PDB file of C-alpha atoms in Angstrom:
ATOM      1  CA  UNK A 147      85.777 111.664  70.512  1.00 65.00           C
ATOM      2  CA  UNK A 148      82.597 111.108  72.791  1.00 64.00           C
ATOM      3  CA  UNK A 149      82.232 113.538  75.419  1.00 91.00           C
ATOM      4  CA  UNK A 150      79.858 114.679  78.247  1.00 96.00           C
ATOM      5  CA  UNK A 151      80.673 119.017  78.059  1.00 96.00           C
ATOM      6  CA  UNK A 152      79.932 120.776  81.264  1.00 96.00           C
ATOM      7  CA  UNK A 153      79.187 124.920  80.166  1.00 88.00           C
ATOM      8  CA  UNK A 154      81.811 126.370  83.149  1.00 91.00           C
ATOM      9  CA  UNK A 155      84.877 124.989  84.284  1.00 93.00           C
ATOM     10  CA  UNK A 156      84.154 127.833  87.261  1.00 96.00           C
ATOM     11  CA  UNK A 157      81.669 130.054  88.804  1.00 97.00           C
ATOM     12  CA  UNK A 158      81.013 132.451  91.750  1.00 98.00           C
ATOM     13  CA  UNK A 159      77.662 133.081  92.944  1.00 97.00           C
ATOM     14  CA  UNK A 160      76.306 135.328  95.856  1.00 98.00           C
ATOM     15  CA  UNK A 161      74.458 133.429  98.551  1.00 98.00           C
ATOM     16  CA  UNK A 162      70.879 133.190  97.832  1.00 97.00           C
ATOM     17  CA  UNK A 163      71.083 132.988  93.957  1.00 97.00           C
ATOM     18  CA  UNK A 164      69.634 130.583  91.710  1.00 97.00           C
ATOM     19  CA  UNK A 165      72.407 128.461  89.991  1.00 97.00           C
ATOM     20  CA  UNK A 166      71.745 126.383  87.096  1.00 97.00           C
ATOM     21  CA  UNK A 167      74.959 124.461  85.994  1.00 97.00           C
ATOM     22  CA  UNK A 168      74.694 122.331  82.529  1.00 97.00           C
ATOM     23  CA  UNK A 169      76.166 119.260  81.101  1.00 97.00           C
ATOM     24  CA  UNK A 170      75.375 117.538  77.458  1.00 97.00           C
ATOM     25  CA  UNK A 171      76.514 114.196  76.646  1.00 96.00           C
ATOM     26  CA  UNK A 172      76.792 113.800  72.328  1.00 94.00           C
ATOM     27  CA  UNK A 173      77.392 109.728  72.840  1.00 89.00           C
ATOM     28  CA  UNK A 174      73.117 109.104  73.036  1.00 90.00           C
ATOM     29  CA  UNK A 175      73.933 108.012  76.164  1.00 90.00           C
ATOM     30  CA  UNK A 176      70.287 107.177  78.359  1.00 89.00           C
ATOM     31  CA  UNK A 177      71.754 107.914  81.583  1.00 91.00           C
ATOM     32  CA  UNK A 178      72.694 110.782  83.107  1.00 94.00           C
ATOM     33  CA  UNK A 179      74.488 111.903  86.782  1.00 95.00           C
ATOM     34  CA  UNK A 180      75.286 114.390  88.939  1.00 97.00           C
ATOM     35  CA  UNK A 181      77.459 114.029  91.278  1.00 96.00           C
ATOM     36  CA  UNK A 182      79.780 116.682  94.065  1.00 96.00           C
ATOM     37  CA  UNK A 183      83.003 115.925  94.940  1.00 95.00           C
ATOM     38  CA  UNK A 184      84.627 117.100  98.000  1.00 92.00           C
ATOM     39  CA  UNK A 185      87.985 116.369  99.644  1.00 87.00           C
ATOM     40  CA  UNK A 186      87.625 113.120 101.704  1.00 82.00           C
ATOM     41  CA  UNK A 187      84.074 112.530 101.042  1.00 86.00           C
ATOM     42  CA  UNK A 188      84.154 110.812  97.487  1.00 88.00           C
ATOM     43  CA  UNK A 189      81.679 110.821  94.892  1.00 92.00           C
ATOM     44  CA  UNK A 190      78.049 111.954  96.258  1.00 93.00           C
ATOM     45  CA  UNK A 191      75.010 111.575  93.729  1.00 93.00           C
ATOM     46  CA  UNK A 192      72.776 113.823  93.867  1.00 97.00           C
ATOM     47  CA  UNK A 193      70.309 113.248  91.505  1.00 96.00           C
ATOM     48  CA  UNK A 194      70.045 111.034  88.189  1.00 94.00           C
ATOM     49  CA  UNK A 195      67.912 110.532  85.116  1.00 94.00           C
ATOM     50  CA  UNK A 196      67.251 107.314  83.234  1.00 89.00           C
ATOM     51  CA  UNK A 197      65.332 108.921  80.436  1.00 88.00           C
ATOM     52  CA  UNK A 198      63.566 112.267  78.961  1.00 91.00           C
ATOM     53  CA  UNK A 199      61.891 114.057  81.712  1.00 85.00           C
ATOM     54  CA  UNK A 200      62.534 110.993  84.162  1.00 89.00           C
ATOM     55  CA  UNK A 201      64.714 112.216  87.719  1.00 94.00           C
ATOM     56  CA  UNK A 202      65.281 110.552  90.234  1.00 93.00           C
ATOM     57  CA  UNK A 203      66.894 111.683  93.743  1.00 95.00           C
ATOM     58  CA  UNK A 204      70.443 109.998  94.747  1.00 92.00           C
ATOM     59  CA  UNK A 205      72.030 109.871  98.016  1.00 90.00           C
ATOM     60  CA  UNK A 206      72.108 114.595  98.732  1.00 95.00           C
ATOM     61  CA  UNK A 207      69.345 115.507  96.556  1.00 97.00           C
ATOM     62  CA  UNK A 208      68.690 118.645  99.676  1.00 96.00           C
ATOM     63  CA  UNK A 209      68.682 121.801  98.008  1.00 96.00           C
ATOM     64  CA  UNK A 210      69.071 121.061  94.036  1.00 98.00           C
ATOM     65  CA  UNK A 211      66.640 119.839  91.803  1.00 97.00           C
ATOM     66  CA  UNK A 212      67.370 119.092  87.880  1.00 97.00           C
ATOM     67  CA  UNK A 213      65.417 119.231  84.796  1.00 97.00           C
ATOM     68  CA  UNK A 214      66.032 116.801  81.568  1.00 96.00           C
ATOM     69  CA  UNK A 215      63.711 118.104  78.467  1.00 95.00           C
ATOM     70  CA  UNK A 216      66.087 116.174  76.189  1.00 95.00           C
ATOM     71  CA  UNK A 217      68.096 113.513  75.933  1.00 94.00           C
ATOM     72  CA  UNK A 218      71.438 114.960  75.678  1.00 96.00           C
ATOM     73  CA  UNK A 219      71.116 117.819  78.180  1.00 97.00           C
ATOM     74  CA  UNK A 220      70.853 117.121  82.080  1.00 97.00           C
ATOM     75  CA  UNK A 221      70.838 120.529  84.496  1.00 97.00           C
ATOM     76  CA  UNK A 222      71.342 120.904  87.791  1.00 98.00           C
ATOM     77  CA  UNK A 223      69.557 124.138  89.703  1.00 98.00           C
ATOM     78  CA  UNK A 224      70.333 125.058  92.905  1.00 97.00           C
ATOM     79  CA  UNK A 225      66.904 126.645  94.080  1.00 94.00           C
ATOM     80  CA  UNK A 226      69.087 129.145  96.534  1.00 97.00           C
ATOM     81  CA  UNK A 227      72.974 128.625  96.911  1.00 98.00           C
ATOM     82  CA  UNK A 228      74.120 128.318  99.852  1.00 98.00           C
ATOM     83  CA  UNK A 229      78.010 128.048 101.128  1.00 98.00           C
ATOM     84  CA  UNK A 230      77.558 124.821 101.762  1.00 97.00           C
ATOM     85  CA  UNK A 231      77.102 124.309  98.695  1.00 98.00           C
ATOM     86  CA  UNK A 232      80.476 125.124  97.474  1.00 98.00           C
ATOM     87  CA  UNK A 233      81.948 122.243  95.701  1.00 97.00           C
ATOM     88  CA  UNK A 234      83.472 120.207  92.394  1.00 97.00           C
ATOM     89  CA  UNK A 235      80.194 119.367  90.895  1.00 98.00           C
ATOM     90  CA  UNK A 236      81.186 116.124  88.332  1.00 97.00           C
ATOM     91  CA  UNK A 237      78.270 114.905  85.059  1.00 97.00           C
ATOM     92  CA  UNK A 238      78.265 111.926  84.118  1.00 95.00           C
ATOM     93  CA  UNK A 239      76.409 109.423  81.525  1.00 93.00           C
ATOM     94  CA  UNK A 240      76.273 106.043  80.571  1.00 90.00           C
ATOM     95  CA  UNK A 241      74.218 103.916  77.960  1.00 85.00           C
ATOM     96  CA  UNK A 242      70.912 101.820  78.922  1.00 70.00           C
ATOM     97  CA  UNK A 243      71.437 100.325  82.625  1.00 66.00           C
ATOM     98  CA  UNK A 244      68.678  97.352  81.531  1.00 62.00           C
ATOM     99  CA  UNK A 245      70.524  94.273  81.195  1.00 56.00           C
ATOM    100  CA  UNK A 246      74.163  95.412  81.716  1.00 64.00           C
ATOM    101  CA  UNK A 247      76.286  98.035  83.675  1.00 72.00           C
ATOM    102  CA  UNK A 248      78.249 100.244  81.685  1.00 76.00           C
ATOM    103  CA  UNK A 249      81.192 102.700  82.680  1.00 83.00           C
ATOM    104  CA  UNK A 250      80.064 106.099  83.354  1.00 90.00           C
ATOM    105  CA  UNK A 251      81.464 109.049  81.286  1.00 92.00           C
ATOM    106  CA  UNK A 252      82.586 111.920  83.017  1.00 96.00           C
ATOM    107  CA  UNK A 253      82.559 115.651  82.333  1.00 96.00           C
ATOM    108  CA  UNK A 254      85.733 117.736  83.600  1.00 95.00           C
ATOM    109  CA  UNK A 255      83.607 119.300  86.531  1.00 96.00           C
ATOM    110  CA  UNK A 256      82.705 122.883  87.754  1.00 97.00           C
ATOM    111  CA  UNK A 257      84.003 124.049  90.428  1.00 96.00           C
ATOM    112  CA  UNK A 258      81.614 126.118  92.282  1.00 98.00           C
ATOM    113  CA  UNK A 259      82.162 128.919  94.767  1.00 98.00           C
ATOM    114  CA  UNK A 260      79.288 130.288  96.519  1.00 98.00           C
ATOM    115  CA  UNK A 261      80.107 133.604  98.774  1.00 97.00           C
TER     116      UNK A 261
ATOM    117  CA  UNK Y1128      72.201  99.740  99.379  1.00 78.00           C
ATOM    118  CA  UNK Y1129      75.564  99.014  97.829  1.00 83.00           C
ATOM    119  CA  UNK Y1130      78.741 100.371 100.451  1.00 90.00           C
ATOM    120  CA  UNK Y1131      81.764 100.366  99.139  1.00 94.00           C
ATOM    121  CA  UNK Y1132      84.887 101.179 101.324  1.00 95.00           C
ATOM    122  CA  UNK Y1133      88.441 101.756 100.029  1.00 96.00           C
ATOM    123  CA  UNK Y1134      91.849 102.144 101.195  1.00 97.00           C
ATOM    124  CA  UNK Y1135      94.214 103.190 101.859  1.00 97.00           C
ATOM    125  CA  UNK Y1136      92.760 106.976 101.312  1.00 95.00           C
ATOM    126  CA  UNK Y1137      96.566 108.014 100.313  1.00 97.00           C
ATOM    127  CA  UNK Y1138      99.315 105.818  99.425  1.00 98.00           C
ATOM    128  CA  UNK Y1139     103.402 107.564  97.905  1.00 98.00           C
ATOM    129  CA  UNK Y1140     105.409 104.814  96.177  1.00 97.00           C
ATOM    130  CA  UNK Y1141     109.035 105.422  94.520  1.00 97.00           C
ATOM    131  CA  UNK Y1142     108.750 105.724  90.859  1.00 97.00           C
ATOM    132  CA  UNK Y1143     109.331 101.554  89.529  1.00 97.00           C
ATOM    133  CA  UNK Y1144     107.451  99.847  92.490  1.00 97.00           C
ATOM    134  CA  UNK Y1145     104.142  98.550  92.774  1.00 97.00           C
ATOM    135  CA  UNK Y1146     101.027 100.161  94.060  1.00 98.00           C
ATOM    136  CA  UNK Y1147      97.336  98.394  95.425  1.00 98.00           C
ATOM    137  CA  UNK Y1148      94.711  99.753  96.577  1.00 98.00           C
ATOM    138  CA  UNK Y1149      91.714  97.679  97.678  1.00 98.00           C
ATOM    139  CA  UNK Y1150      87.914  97.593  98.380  1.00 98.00           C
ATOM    140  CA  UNK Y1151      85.088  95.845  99.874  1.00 98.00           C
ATOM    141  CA  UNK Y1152      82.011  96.156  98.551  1.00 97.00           C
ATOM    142  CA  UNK Y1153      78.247  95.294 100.864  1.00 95.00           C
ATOM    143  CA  UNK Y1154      75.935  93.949  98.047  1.00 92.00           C
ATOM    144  CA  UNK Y1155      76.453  90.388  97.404  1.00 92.00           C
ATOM    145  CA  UNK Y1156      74.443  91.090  93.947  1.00 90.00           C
ATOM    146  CA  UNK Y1157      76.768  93.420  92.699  1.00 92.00           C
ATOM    147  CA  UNK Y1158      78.346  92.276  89.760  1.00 90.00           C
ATOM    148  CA  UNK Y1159      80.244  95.493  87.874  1.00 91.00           C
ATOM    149  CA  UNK Y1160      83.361  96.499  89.271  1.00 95.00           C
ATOM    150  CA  UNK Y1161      84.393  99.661  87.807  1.00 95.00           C
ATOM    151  CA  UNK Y1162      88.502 101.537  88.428  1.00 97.00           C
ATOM    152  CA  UNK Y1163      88.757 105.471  87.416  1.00 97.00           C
ATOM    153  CA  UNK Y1164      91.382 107.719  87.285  1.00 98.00           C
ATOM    154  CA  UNK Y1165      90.818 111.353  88.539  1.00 97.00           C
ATOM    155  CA  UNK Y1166      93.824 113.606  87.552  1.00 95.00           C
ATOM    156  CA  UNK Y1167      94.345 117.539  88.823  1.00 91.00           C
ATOM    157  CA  UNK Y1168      91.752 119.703  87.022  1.00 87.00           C
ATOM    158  CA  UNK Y1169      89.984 116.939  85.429  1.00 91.00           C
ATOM    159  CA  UNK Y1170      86.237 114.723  85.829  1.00 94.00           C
ATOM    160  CA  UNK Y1171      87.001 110.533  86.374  1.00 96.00           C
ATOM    161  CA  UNK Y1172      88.306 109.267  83.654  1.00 95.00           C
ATOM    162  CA  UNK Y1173      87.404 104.615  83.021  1.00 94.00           C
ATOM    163  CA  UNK Y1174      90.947 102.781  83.185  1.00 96.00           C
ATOM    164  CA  UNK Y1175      89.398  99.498  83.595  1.00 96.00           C
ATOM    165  CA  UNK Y1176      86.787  97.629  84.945  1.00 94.00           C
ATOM    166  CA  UNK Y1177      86.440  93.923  85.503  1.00 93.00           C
ATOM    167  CA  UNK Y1178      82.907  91.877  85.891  1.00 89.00           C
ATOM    168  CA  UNK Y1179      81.616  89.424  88.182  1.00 86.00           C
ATOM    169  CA  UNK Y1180      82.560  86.515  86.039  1.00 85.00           C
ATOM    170  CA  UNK Y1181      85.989  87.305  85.626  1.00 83.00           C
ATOM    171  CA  UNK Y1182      88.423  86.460  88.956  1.00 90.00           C
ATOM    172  CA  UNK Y1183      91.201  88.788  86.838  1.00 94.00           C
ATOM    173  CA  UNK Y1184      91.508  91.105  84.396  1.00 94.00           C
ATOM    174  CA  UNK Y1185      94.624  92.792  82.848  1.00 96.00           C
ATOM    175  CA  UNK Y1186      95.822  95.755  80.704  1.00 94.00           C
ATOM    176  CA  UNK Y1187      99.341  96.732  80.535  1.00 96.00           C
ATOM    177  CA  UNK Y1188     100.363  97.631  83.671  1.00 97.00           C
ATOM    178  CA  UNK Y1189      97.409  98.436  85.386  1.00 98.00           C
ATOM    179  CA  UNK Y1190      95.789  94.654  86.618  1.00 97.00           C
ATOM    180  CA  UNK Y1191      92.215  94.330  88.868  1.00 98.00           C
ATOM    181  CA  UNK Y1192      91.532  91.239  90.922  1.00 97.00           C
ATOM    182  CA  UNK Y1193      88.117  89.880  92.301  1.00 96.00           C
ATOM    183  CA  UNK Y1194      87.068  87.812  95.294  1.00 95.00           C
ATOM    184  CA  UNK Y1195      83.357  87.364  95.270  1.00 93.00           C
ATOM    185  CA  UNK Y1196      83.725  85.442  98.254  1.00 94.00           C
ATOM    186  CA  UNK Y1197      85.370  87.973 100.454  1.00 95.00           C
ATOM    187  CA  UNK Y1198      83.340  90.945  98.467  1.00 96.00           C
ATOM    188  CA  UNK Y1199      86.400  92.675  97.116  1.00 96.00           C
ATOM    189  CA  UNK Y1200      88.519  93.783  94.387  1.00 97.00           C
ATOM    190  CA  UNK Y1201      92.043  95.423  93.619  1.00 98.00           C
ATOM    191  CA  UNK Y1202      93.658  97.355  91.694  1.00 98.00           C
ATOM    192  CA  UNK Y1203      97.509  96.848  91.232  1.00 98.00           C
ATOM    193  CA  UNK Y1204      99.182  99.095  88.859  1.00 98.00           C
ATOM    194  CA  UNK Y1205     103.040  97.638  88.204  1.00 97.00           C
ATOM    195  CA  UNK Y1206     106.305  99.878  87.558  1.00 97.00           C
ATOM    196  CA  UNK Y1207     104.748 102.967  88.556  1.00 98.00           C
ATOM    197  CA  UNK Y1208     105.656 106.570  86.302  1.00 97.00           C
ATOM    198  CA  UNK Y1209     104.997 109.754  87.835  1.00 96.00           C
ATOM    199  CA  UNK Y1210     102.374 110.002  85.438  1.00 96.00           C
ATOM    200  CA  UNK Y1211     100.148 107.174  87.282  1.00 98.00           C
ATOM    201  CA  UNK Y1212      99.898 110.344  89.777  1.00 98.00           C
ATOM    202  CA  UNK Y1213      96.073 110.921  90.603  1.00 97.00           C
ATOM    203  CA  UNK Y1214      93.084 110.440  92.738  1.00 97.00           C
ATOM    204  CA  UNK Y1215      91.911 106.438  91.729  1.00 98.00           C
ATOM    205  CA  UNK Y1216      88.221 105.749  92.783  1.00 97.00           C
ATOM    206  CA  UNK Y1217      86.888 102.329  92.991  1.00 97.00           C
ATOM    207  CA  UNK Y1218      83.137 101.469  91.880  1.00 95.00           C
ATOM    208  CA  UNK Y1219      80.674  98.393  92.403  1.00 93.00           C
ATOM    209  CA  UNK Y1220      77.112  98.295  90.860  1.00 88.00           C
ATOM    210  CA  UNK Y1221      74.405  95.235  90.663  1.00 80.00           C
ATOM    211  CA  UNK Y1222      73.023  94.550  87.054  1.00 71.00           C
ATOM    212  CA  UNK Y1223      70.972  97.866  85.805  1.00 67.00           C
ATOM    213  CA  UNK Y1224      71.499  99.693  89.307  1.00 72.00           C
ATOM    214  CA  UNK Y1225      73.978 102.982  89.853  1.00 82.00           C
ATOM    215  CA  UNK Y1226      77.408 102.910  90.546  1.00 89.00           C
ATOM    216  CA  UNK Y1227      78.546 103.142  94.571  1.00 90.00           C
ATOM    217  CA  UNK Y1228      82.148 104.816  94.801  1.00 92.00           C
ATOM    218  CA  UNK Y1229      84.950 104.707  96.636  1.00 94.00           C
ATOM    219  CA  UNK Y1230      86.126 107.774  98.675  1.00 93.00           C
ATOM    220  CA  UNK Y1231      88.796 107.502  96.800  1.00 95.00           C
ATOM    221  CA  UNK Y1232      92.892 106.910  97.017  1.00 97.00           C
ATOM    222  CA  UNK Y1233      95.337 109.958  96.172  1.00 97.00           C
ATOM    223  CA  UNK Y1234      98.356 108.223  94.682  1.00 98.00           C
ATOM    224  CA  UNK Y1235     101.909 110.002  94.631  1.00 98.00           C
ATOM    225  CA  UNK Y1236     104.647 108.548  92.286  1.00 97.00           C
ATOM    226  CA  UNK Y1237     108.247 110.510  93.584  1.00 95.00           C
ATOM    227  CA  UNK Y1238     110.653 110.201  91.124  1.00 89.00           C
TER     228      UNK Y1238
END
């Protein structure tokens, strides 16, 4: 079964801290998302990646930056967490956006707390 | 960019009727129209998604419509189970761009 696996389904981090949360896709997907969720605001993208070492900034980029070294594996880093920060933070991939739009594949999020 | 607005942002039906929720979408070149399925704990999951050259698309009891003309699409899920229970985002996208969502539509199915 092809998945996208994000490493905590939860976390708590102190203010100020550097957060890295990971996702890997095993479906050789090109694409990769990240996206926060919050109650009544939708999907936000934050940053995405259309290849190895490729980023590029979505719609709240403010605050995180990401790293892709390989195709699989897409991380998000929050340089220093803030409260605001606190969210459902969603991965997603998809396969080559060239000539045709695919569905994205989701991971089952991590829900971050920062205090 | 792409907007996409959807409504209504909550919608309860009685277990057996119908449910729709709609959007409108900004981009005239957008031509993938994608439906997910968010349930409690978990990431999006695809239920269906229908393309610009396609007025209609259908799969058991869970249907999308398109209106290129009026920019918008539907999703209409028949003799709704409590199971159908979940946040439903909508999705539009031109050819090779990123997916615009929804904020969303919390459905409740009371038994």
């Amino acid at each position: 079964d092809v998945k996208v696996t994000q490493s905590s389904r939860y976390l708590v981090k102190r203010t100020g801290e550097k957060v890295f949360l990971e996702c890997v896709q095993d479906m050789d997907h090109e694409n990769m998302f990240w996206y926060r969720q919050d109650p009544g605001l939708g999907l936000r993208l934050i940053y995405f990646s259309y290849d190895v070492k490729m980023k590029e900034k979505g719609d709240i980029p403010e605050g995180y930056s990401v790293s892709r070294e390989k195709k699989e594996r897409f991380s998000l880093i929050l340089e220093s967490a803030s409260t605001n920060q606190t969210s459902m933070y969603l991965c997603a991939s998809s396969r080559d956006r060239a000539l045709f739009n695919y569905g994205y594949t989701f991971g089952s999020g991590t829900r971050l707390t920062v205090v | 960019g792409e907007n996409v607005e959807q409504h209504p942002s909550t919608l309860s039906v009685q277990e057996g009727d119908s449910a729709v929720i709609k959007c409108t979408y900004s981009d005239s070149a957008s031509n993938y129209f994608p439906w997910y399925k968010q349930e409690l704990g978990k990431g999006p999951q695809l239920i269906i998604d229908i393309r610009s050259n396609v007025g209609e698309k259908k799969d058991q009891r869970i249907a999308v419509t398109l209106n290129k003309t009026a920019k918008h699409f539907s999703l209409h899920i028949t003799e709704t189970q409590p199971e159908d229970s979940a946040v439903y985002f909508c999705a539009a996208s031109p050819t090779g761009g990123k997916l615009q969502f929804g904020a969303g539509t919390q459905v409740v199915v009371t038994p």
